[in-house]
mmCIF file of C-alpha atoms in Angstrom:
data_model
loop_
_atom_site.group_PDB
_atom_site.id
_atom_site.type_symbol
_atom_site.label_atom_id
_atom_site.label_comp_id
_atom_site.label_asym_id
_atom_site.label_seq_id
_atom_site.Cartn_x
_atom_site.Cartn_y
_atom_site.Cartn_z
ATOM 1 C CA MET X 1471 0.000 0.000 0.000
ATOM 2 C CA ILE X 1472 1.243 3.450 -0.832
ATOM 3 C CA ILE X 1473 0.029 6.828 0.380
ATOM 4 C CA ARG X 1474 0.598 9.636 -2.088
ATOM 5 C CA ARG X 1475 -0.644 13.096 -2.996
ATOM 6 C CA GLY X 1476 -3.770 13.106 -5.137
ATOM 7 C CA LEU X 1477 -3.597 13.836 -8.863
ATOM 8 C CA ILE X 1478 -6.213 15.300 -11.188
ATOM 9 C CA GLU X 1479 -6.690 11.890 -12.815
ATOM 10 C CA ASP X 1480 -7.667 10.471 -9.392
ATOM 11 C CA MET X 1481 -10.794 12.618 -9.151
ATOM 12 C CA PRO X 1482 -13.262 10.047 -10.608
ATOM 13 C CA ALA X 1483 -12.152 7.587 -7.896
ATOM 14 C CA VAL X 1484 -12.270 10.365 -5.288
ATOM 15 C CA LEU X 1485 -15.881 11.096 -6.255
ATOM 16 C CA GLU X 1486 -16.731 7.388 -5.884
ATOM 17 C CA LEU X 1487 -15.235 7.455 -2.383
ATOM 18 C CA ILE X 1488 -17.148 10.641 -1.501
ATOM 19 C CA THR X 1489 -20.350 8.931 -2.635
ATOM 20 C CA GLU X 1490 -19.529 5.837 -0.572
ATOM 21 C CA LEU X 1491 -18.973 8.055 2.461
ATOM 22 C CA ALA X 1492 -22.340 9.765 1.914
ATOM 23 C CA VAL X 1493 -24.032 6.359 1.918
ATOM 24 C CA PHE X 1494 -22.142 5.391 5.105
ATOM 25 C CA GLU X 1495 -23.244 8.651 6.746
ATOM 26 C CA LYS X 1496 -26.877 7.936 5.786
ATOM 27 C CA GLU X 1497 -27.010 10.801 3.250
ATOM 28 C CA PRO X 1498 -26.918 8.844 -0.039
ATOM 29 C CA HIS X 1499 -28.438 11.634 -2.149
ATOM 30 C CA ALA X 1500 -26.509 14.551 -0.645
ATOM 31 C CA VAL X 1501 -23.532 14.533 -3.037
ATOM 32 C CA GLU X 1502 -23.899 17.252 -5.664
ATOM 33 C CA VAL X 1503 -20.231 17.755 -6.541
ATOM 34 C CA THR X 1504 -19.035 16.389 -9.901
ATOM 35 C CA VAL X 1505 -15.709 15.119 -11.206
ATOM 36 C CA GLU X 1506 -15.447 18.376 -13.145
ATOM 37 C CA ASP X 1507 -15.963 20.356 -9.916
ATOM 38 C CA LEU X 1508 -13.225 18.367 -8.188
ATOM 39 C CA GLU X 1509 -10.827 18.780 -11.094
ATOM 40 C CA ARG X 1510 -11.465 22.532 -11.363
ATOM 41 C CA ASP X 1511 -11.493 23.236 -7.636
ATOM 42 C CA GLY X 1512 -8.557 21.045 -6.646
ATOM 43 C CA PHE X 1513 -6.239 21.663 -9.574
ATOM 44 C CA GLY X 1514 -7.017 25.136 -10.902
ATOM 45 C CA PRO X 1515 -4.885 28.247 -10.493
ATOM 46 C CA GLN X 1516 -5.896 28.551 -6.807
ATOM 47 C CA PRO X 1517 -6.620 25.014 -5.544
ATOM 48 C CA LEU X 1518 -9.310 24.899 -2.863
ATOM 49 C CA PHE X 1519 -8.356 21.487 -1.467
ATOM 50 C CA GLU X 1520 -5.673 18.827 -1.436
ATOM 51 C CA THR X 1521 -5.861 15.071 -1.170
ATOM 52 C CA PHE X 1522 -3.865 12.105 -0.065
ATOM 53 C CA ILE X 1523 -4.627 8.816 -1.798
ATOM 54 C CA ALA X 1524 -4.248 5.261 -0.477
ATOM 55 C CA GLU X 1525 -3.412 2.924 -3.321
ATOM 56 C CA LEU X 1526 -3.125 -0.856 -3.223
ATOM 57 C CA ASN X 1527 -1.932 -2.799 -6.262
ATOM 58 C CA GLY X 1528 -2.800 0.147 -8.515
ATOM 59 C CA GLU X 1529 -6.320 0.538 -7.076
ATOM 60 C CA ILE X 1530 -7.366 3.645 -5.161
ATOM 61 C CA ILE X 1531 -8.842 2.308 -1.923
ATOM 62 C CA GLY X 1532 -9.061 5.466 0.171
ATOM 63 C CA MET X 1533 -8.516 9.170 0.373
ATOM 64 C CA ALA X 1534 -8.259 12.123 2.712
ATOM 65 C CA LEU X 1535 -9.423 15.519 1.450
ATOM 66 C CA PHE X 1536 -8.430 18.658 3.346
ATOM 67 C CA TYR X 1537 -8.107 22.404 2.916
ATOM 68 C CA TYR X 1538 -6.685 25.422 4.673
ATOM 69 C CA ARG X 1539 -8.699 27.537 7.076
ATOM 70 C CA TYR X 1540 -7.765 30.473 9.203
ATOM 71 C CA SER X 1541 -8.343 30.546 12.942
ATOM 72 C CA THR X 1542 -8.377 33.898 14.718
ATOM 73 C CA TRP X 1543 -6.844 32.041 17.671
ATOM 74 C CA LYS X 1544 -4.345 29.740 15.937
ATOM 75 C CA GLY X 1545 -3.648 31.231 12.507
ATOM 76 C CA LYS X 1546 -3.408 28.956 9.483
ATOM 77 C CA THR X 1547 -5.001 25.545 10.118
ATOM 78 C CA ILE X 1548 -6.210 22.551 8.140
ATOM 79 C CA HIS X 1549 -9.754 21.259 8.002
ATOM 80 C CA LEU X 1550 -9.909 17.537 7.229
ATOM 81 C CA GLU X 1551 -13.156 17.368 5.276
ATOM 82 C CA ASP X 1552 -13.287 13.650 4.515
ATOM 83 C CA LEU X 1553 -11.279 10.529 5.204
ATOM 84 C CA ILE X 1554 -12.738 7.397 3.636
ATOM 85 C CA VAL X 1555 -11.548 3.885 2.865
ATOM 86 C CA LYS X 1556 -13.559 1.535 0.669
ATOM 87 C CA GLU X 1557 -15.615 -0.789 2.820
ATOM 88 C CA GLU X 1558 -13.838 -3.941 1.633
ATOM 89 C CA HIS X 1559 -10.457 -2.424 2.584
ATOM 90 C CA ARG X 1560 -11.336 -1.175 6.066
ATOM 91 C CA GLY X 1561 -9.160 -2.697 8.750
ATOM 92 C CA THR X 1562 -6.096 -2.778 6.476
ATOM 93 C CA GLY X 1563 -4.492 0.277 8.061
ATOM 94 C CA ALA X 1564 -5.249 2.511 5.082
ATOM 95 C CA GLY X 1565 -7.317 4.939 7.173
ATOM 96 C CA SER X 1566 -4.613 5.204 9.825
ATOM 97 C CA LYS X 1567 -1.986 5.854 7.176
ATOM 98 C CA LEU X 1568 -4.083 8.551 5.481
ATOM 99 C CA TYR X 1569 -4.751 10.179 8.871
ATOM 100 C CA ALA X 1570 -1.031 10.088 9.697
ATOM 101 C CA ALA X 1571 -0.170 11.626 6.301
ATOM 102 C CA VAL X 1572 -2.482 14.585 6.945
ATOM 103 C CA MET X 1573 -1.097 15.100 10.452
ATOM 104 C CA GLN X 1574 2.503 14.880 9.224
ATOM 105 C CA TYR X 1575 1.717 17.359 6.441
ATOM 106 C CA ALA X 1576 0.241 19.784 8.999
ATOM 107 C CA LYS X 1577 3.295 19.413 11.236
ATOM 108 C CA ASP X 1578 5.642 19.939 8.275
ATOM 109 C CA GLN X 1579 3.710 23.112 7.375
ATOM 110 C CA GLY X 1580 4.116 24.436 10.928
ATOM 111 C CA LEU X 1581 0.378 24.498 11.553
ATOM 112 C CA ARG X 1582 -1.051 24.765 15.046
ATOM 113 C CA ARG X 1583 -4.270 22.817 14.489
ATOM 114 C CA VAL X 1584 -6.051 20.265 12.340
ATOM 115 C CA GLU X 1585 -9.785 19.984 12.821
ATOM 116 C CA TRP X 1586 -12.625 17.917 11.461
ATOM 117 C CA ALA X 1587 -16.163 16.819 12.254
ATOM 118 C CA VAL X 1588 -17.261 13.333 13.250
ATOM 119 C CA LEU X 1589 -20.818 12.100 13.595
ATOM 120 C CA ASP X 1590 -21.792 11.366 17.198
ATOM 121 C CA TRP X 1591 -22.868 7.802 16.319
ATOM 122 C CA ASN X 1592 -19.553 6.908 14.645
ATOM 123 C CA THR X 1593 -18.079 5.388 17.801
ATOM 124 C CA PRO X 1594 -15.185 3.543 16.080
ATOM 125 C CA ALA X 1595 -13.979 6.808 14.523
ATOM 126 C CA ILE X 1596 -14.400 8.739 17.780
ATOM 127 C CA ASN X 1597 -12.430 6.080 19.661
ATOM 128 C CA PHE X 1598 -9.694 6.115 17.017
ATOM 129 C CA TYR X 1599 -9.398 9.911 17.115
ATOM 130 C CA GLU X 1600 -9.322 10.059 20.906
ATOM 131 C CA LYS X 1601 -6.736 7.290 21.059
ATOM 132 C CA SER X 1602 -4.569 9.290 18.636
ATOM 133 C CA GLY X 1603 -4.614 12.268 21.015
ATOM 134 C CA ALA X 1604 -7.368 14.319 19.381
ATOM 135 C CA ARG X 1605 -10.043 15.974 21.507
ATOM 136 C CA VAL X 1606 -13.591 15.283 20.356
ATOM 137 C CA PHE X 1607 -15.752 18.161 21.551
ATOM 138 C CA THR X 1608 -19.308 17.562 22.682
ATOM 139 C CA ASP X 1609 -20.156 21.179 23.466
ATOM 140 C CA TRP X 1610 -19.726 22.700 19.990
ATOM 141 C CA ARG X 1611 -22.468 22.459 17.369
ATOM 142 C CA VAL X 1612 -21.981 22.525 13.615
ATOM 143 C CA ALA X 1613 -24.012 25.180 11.812
ATOM 144 C CA GLN X 1614 -24.627 25.120 8.063
ATOM 145 C CA MET X 1615 -26.778 26.975 5.608
ATOM 146 C CA ASP X 1616 -27.615 24.960 2.496
ATOM 147 C CA GLU X 1617 -28.313 26.447 -0.923
ATOM 148 C CA GLN X 1618 -32.078 26.726 -0.383
ATOM 149 C CA ALA X 1619 -31.696 28.373 3.029
ATOM 150 C CA LEU X 1620 -29.044 30.713 1.628
ATOM 151 C CA GLN X 1621 -31.372 31.810 -1.160
ATOM 152 C CA GLN X 1622 -34.245 32.324 1.269
ATOM 153 C CA PHE X 1623 -32.092 34.280 3.708
ATOM 154 C CA THR X 1624 -30.639 36.590 1.058
ATOM 155 C CA LEU X 1625 -34.094 37.172 -0.425
ATOM 156 C CA GLN X 1626 -35.400 38.114 3.024
ATOM 157 C CA GLN X 1627 -32.477 40.486 3.490
ATOM 158 C CA GLN X 1628 -33.134 42.138 0.133
ATOM 159 C CA GLU X 1629 -36.808 42.588 1.008
ATOM 160 C CA LYS X 1630 -35.820 43.986 4.407
ATOM 161 C CA ASN X 1631 -33.468 46.503 2.763
ATOM 162 C CA LEU X 1632 -36.224 47.679 0.411
ATOM 163 C CA ASN X 1633 -38.487 48.610 3.332
#
């Protein structure tokens, strides 16, 4: 098994892994991103994310996708968006190796923090993260505004500004 940086030609396999993760997280229809989006956004003039790929005998079996954020407390940080290994290859160490690659990359970049979200029912992942030294917070809540809510909010704001 090798762990390497992701390439533009890996994006079809990355999308398959993203879709598999959505199914695992009980959101099978949530993925809207396309291969073209991944290619443009990860490999354009200002890449928005980076990936590490786990490859076994020429087959992509896992990936970690991350991007830079800025913390007003810590400065430049990394957000680990997704780490997924194909179901039939779980337990092979691929996930641990991808996780370690991201953490080593962050250390090499001199970053002060790597953060990510984990579903509260994903006990194996929570246990793994805690065992690695990560703190899993229970007092912070994730807030998101999806496309429909964003449109509704901005429309309400426009109407408010007209009055």
